[in-house]
Short mmCIF file of C-alpha atoms and ligand atoms in Angstrom, two decimals:
data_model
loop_
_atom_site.label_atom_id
_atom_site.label_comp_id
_atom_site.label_asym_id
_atom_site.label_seq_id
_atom_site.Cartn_x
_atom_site.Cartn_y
_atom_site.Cartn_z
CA UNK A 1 -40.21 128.98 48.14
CA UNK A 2 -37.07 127.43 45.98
CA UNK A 3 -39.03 124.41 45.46
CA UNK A 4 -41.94 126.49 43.98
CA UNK A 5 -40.19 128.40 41.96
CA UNK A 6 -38.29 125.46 40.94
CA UNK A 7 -40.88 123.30 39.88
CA UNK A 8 -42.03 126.16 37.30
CA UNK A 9 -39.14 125.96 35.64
CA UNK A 10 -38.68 122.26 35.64
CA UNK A 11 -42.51 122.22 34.55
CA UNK A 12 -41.67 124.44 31.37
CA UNK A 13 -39.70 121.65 28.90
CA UNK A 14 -42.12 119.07 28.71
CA UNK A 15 -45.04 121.81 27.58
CA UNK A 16 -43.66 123.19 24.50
CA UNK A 17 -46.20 124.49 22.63
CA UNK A 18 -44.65 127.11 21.56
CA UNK A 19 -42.85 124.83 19.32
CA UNK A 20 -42.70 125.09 15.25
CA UNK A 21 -45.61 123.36 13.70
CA UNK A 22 -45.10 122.76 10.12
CA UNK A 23 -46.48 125.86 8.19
CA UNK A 24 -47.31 127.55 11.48
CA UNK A 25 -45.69 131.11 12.02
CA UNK A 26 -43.33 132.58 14.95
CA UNK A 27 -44.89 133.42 17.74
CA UNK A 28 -42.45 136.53 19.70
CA UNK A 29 -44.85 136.34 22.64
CA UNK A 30 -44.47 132.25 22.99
CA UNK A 31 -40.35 133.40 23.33
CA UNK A 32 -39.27 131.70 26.72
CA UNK A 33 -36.24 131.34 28.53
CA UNK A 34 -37.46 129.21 30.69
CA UNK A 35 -36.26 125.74 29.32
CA UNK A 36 -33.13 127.95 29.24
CA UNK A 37 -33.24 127.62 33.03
CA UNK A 38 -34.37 124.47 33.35
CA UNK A 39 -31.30 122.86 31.26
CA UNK A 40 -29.17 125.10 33.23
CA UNK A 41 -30.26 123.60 36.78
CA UNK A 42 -30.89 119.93 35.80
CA UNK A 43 -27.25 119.88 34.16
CA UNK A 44 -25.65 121.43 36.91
CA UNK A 45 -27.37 119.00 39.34
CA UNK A 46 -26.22 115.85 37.12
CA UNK A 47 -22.34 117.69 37.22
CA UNK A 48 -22.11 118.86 40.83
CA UNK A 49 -24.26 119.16 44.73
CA UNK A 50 -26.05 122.22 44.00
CA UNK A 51 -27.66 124.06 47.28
CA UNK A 52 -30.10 126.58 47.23
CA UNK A 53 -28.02 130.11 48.19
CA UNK A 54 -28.43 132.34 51.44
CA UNK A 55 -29.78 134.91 48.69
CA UNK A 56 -32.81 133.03 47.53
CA UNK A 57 -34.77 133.69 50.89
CA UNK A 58 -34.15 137.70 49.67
CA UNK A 59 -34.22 137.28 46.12
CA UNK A 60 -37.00 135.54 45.00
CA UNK A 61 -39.49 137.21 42.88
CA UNK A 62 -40.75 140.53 42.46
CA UNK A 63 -43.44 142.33 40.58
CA UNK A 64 -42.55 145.68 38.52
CA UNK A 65 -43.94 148.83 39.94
CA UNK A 66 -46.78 148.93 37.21
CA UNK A 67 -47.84 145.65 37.64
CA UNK A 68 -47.20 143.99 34.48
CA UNK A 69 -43.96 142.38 34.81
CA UNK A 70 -42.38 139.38 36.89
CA UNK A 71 -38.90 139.29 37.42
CA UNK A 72 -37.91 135.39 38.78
CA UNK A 73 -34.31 135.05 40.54
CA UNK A 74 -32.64 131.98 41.66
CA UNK A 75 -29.47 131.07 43.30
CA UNK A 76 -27.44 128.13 44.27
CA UNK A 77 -24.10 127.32 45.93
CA UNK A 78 -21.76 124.69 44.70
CA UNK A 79 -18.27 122.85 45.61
CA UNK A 80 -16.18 125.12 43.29
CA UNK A 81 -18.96 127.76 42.61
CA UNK A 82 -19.32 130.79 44.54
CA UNK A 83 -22.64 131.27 43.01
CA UNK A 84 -24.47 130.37 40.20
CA UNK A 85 -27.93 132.46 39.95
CA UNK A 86 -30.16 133.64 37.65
CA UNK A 87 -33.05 135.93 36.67
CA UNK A 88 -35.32 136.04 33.79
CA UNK A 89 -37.87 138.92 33.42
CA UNK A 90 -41.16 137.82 31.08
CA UNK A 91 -43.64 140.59 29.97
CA UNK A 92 -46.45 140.74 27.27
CA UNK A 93 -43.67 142.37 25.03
CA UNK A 94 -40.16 141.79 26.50
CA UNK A 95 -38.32 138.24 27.34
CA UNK A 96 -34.90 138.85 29.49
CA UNK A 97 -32.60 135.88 30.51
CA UNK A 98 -29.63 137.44 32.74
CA UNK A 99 -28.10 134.13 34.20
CA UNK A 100 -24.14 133.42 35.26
CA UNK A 101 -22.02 131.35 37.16
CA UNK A 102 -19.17 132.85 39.41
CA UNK A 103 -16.36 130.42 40.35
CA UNK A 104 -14.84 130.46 43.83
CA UNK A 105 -11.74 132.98 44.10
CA UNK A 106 -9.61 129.63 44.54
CA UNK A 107 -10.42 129.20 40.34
CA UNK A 108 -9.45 131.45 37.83
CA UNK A 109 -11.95 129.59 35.58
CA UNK A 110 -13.82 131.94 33.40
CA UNK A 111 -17.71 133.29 34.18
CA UNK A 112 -20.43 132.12 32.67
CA UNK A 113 -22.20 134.79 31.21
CA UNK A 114 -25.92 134.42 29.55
CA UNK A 115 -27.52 137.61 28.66
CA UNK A 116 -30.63 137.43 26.38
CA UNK A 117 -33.35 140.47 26.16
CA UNK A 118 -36.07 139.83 23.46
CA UNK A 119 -38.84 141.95 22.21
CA UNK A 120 -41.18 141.35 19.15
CA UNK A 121 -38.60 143.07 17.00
CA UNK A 122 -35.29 142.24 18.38
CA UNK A 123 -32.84 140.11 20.48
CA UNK A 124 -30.00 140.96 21.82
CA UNK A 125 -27.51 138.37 23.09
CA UNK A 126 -24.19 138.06 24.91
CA UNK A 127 -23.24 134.60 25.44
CA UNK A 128 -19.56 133.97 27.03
CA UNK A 129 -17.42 132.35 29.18
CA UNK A 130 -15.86 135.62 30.64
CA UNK A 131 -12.59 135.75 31.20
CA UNK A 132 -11.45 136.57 34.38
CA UNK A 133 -8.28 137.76 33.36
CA UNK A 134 -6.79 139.93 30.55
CA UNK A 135 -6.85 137.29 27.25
CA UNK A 136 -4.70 139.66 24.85
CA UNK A 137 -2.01 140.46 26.99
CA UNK A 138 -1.93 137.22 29.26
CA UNK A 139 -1.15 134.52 26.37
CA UNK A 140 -0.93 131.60 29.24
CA UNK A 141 -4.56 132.15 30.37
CA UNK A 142 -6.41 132.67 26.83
CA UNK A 143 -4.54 129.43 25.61
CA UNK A 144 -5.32 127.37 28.91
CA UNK A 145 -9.05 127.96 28.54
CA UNK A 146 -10.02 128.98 24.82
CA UNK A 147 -7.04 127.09 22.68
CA UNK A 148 -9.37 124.19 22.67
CA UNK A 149 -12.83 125.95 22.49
CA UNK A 150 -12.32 127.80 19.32
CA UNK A 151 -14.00 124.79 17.35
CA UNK A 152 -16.85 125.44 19.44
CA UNK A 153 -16.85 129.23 19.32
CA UNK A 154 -16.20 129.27 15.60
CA UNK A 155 -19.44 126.80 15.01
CA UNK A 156 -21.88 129.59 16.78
CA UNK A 157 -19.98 132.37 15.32
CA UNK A 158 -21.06 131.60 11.68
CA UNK A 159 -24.59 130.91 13.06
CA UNK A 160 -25.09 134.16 15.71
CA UNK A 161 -23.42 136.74 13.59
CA UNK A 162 -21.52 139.32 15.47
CA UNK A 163 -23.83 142.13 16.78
CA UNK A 164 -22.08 145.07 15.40
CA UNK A 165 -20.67 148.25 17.31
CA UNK A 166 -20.70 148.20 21.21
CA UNK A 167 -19.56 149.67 24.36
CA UNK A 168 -15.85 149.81 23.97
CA UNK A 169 -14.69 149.46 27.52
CA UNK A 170 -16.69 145.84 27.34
CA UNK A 171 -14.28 144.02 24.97
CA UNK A 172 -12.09 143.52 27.98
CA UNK A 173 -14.48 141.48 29.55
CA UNK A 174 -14.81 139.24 26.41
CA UNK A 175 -13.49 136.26 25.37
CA UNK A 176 -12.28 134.96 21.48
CA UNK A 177 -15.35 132.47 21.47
CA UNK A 178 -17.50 135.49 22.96
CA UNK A 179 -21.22 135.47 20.86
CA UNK A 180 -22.43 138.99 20.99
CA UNK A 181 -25.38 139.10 18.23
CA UNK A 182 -28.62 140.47 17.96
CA UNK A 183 -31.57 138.92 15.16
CA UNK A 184 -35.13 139.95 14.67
CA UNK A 185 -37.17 137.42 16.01
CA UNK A 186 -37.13 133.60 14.37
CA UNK A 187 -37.51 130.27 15.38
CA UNK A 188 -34.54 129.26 13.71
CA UNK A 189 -32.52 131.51 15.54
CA UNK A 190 -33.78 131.04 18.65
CA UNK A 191 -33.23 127.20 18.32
CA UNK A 192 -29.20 128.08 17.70
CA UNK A 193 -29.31 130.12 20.90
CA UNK A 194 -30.50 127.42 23.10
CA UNK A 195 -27.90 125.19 21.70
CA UNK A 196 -25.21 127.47 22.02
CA UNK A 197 -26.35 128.22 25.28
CA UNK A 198 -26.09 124.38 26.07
CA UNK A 199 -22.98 123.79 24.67
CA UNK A 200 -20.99 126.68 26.42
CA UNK A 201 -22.65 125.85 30.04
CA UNK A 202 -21.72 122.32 29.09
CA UNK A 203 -17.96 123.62 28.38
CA UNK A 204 -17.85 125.69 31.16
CA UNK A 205 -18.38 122.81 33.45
CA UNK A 206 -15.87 120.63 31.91
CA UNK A 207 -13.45 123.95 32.79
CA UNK A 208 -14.46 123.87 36.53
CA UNK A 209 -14.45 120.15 36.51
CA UNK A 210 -10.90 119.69 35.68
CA UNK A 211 -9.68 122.97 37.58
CA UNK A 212 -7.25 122.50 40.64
CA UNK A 213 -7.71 124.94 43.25
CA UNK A 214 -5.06 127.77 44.06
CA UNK A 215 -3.22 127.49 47.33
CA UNK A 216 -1.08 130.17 46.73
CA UNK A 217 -2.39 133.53 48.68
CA UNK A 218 -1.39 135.84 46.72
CA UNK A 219 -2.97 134.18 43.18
CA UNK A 220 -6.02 133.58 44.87
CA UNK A 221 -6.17 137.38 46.01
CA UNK A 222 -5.20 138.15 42.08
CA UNK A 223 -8.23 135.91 40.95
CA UNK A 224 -10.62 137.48 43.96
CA UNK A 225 -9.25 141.13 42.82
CA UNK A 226 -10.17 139.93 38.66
CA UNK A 227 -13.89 139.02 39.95
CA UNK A 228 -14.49 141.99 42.27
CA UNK A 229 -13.06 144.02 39.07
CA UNK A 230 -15.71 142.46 36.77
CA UNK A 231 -18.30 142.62 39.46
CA UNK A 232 -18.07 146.39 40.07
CA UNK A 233 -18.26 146.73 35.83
CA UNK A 234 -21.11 145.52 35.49
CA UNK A 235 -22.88 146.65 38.76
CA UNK A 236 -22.28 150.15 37.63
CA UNK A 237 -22.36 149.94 33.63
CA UNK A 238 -24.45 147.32 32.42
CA UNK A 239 -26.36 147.83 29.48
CA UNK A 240 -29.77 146.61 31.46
CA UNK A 241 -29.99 149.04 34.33
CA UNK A 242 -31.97 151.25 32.71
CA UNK A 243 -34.78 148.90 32.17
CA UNK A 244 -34.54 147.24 35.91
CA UNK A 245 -34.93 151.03 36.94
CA UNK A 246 -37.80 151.73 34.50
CA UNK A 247 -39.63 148.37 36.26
CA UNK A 248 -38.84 148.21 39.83
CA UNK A 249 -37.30 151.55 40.59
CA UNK A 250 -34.24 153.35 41.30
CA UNK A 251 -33.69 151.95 44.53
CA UNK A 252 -34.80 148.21 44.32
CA UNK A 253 -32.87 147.97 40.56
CA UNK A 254 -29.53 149.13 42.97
CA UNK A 255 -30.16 146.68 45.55
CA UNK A 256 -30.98 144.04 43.57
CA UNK A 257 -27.74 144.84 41.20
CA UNK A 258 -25.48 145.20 44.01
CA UNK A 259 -26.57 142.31 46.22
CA UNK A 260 -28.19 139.77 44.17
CA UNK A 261 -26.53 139.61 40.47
CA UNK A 262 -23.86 140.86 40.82
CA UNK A 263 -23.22 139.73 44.60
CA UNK A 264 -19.40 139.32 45.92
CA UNK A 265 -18.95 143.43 45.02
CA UNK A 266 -19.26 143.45 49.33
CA UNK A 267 -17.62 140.97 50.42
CA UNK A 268 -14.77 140.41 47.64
CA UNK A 269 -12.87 143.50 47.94
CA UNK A 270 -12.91 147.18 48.48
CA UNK A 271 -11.84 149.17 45.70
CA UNK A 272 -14.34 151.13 44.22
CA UNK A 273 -15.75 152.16 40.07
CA UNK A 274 -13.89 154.57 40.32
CA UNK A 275 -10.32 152.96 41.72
CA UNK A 276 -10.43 150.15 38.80
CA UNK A 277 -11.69 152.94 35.84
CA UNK A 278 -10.71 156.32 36.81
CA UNK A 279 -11.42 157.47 33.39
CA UNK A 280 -14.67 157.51 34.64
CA UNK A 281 -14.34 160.20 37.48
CA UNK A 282 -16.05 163.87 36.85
CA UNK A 283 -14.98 167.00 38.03
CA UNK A 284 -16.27 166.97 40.97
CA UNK A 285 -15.38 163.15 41.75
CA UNK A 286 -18.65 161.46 41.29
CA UNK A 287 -19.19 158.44 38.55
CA UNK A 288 -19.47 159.94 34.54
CA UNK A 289 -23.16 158.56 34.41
CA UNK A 290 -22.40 157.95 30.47
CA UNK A 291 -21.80 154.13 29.83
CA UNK A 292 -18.94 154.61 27.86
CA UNK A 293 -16.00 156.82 27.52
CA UNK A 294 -14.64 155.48 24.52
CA UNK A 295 -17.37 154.78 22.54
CA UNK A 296 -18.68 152.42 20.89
CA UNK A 297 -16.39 150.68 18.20
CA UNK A 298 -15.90 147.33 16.73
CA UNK A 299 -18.33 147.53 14.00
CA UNK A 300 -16.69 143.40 12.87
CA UNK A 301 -15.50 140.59 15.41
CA UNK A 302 -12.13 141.80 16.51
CA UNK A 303 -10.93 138.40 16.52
CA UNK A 304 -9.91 136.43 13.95
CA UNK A 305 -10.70 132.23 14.03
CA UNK A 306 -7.10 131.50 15.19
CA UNK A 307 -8.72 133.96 18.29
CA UNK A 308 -6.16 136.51 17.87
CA UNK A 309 -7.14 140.22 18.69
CA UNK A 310 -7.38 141.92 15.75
CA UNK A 311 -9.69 144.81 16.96
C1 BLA B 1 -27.73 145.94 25.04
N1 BLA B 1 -26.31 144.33 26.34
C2 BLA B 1 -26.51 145.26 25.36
C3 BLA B 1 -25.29 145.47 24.67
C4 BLA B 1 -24.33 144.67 25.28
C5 BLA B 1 -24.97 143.97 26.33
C6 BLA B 1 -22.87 144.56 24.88
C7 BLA B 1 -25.12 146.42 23.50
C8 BLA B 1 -25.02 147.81 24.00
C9 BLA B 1 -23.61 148.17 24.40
O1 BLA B 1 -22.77 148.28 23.52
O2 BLA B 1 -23.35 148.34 25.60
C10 BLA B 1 -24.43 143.04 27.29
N2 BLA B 1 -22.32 144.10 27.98
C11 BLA B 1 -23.23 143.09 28.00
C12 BLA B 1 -22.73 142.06 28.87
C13 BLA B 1 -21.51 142.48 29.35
C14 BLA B 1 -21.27 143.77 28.80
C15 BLA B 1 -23.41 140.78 29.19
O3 BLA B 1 -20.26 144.48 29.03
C16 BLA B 1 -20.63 141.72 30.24
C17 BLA B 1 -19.41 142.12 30.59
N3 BLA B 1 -29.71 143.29 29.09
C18 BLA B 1 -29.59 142.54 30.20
C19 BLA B 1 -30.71 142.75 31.06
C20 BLA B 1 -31.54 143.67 30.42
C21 BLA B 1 -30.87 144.02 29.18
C22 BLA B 1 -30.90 142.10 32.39
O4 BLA B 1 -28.66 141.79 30.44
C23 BLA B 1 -32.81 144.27 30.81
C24 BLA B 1 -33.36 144.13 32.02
C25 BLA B 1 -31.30 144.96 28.26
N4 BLA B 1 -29.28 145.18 26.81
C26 BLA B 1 -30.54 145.48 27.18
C27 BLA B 1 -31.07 146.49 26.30
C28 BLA B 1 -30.08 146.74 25.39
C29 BLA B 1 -28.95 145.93 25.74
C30 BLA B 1 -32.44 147.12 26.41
C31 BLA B 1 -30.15 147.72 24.21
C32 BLA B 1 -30.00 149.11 24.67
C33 BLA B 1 -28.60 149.57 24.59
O5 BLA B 1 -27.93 149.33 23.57
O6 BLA B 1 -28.14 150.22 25.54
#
């Protein structure tokens, strides 16, 4: 089944014909983010022993309730990586990348966070190396990982301009070199995104590469507590449940959330939404089903190129 599914992918780079042809327009429906996936695997085979996960035999691929729609996952193991998985969703109208890379608690490496959704008129686009911990109050850990990738971040940043207003309570899961953007559909565009993507999957490996892993107990529980944090954020509020519901269902979308993308939320630690954002909590104790409390804000980048929080 892996192998299958693998050789699609691997199959997609050398057929580009979706490519620009001199004079020829832009294409949305050609949009793929397959090659996406195929750099992503063959670079992570070249940097490390990749093994399919115990998830792929569960989470493989599924067809939307009306028929139209495959959603692809995948999922590998790693010295180092806890998991690394992803799953891309292609209709007639609607392109969705959601792939990331979750270090073993040991690391307090960042996440590797790819989220692409494309339609004919839009794209919307979070690209990040995620920080597991706090990166404007913990001055140590944002200058450990993103003191030398401003260059980088800066280069895409002037390319992918910044998205405009979002979910407040997200910023904290962002990093200074974070790419939030969204741009009507272009070739040109789409050709920065698959570099950017490159380059930060290519930094983020450098980042695991050189990491030493924790022996102490009680900073590896810190880092495991950071990830099950994130984990439960995004399991609960993430800007694409609504559409997973809308194609698979209330029930599979939850499942396939709780166990699949955003899988450690069981096994990593206990607390629950509501322990880690009580803000959250209704009268009567269930989850505030809006996405945001706050609101949206941060109509510019909030940092500046230094990657000081300016916000
Ligand atoms: C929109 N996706 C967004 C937005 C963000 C993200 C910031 C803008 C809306 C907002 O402000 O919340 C992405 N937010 C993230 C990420 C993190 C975060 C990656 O906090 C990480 C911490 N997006 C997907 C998938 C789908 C998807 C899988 O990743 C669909 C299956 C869809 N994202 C999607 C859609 C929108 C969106 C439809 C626009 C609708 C909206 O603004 O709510």
């Amino acid at each position: 089944v892996v192998l299958s599914t693998s050789v699609g992918v691997f199959s997609s780079p050398h057929s580009c014909w979706w490519r620009r042809r001199k004079g020829a327009s832009f294409h949305v429906s050609a949009i793929s983010y397959k090659k996406f996936i195929g750099f992503a695997l063959n670079e992570a085979k070249r940097q490390t022993h990749l093994v399919p996960s115990p998830l792929q035999e569960q989470f493989n691929s599924m067809i939307s309730v009306d028929g139209k729609a495959e959603l692809q996952m995948l999922s590998f193991q790693a010295p180092k990586i806890r998991l690394l998985r992803s799953m891309s969703i292609e209709t007639e109208v609607m392109q969705v990348l959601d792939f990331a890379v979750f270090p073993e608690p040991e690391f307090d490496v960042p996440i590797f966070c790819a989220n692409c959704f494309s339609t004919s008129s839009t794209n919307i686009v979070v690209l990040d190396l995620n920080p597991l911990h706090d990166v404007i109050g913990r001055r140590d850990y944002k200058d450990r990982y993103y003191k030398s990738l401003m260059p980088l971040g800066l280069k895409y940043v002037e390319l992918l301009p910044w998205g405009g207003k979002l979910t407040s309570e997200s910023l904290k899961f962002f990093s200074p070199i974070v790419l939030w953007t969204r741009f009507s559909p272009s070739q040109d565009r789409f050709d920065i995104l698959y570099s950017a993507f490159m380059d930060y999957y290519k930094a983020w490996f450098e980042l695991i590469k050189q990491a030493v892993g924790e022996t102490d107990a009680s900073q590896i529980m810190s880092n495991r507590e950071a990830q099950h944090r994130y984990l439960t954020w995004r399991a609960e509020k993430d800007p694409g449940h609504r559409m997973l519901t809308k194609l698979i269902g209330e029930r599979s979308s939850k499942e396939l959330l709780r166990n699949f993308l955003f899988n450690g939320i069981n096994e990593l630690g206990s607390r629950t939404f509501l322990d880690y954002f009580p803000e959250y909590c209704c009268e009567d104790g269930t989850i505030n089903e809006k996405r945001s409390i706050i609101g949206k804000s941060f109509e510019n980048r909030p940092w500046d190129k230094r990657g000081e929080f300016i916000g």
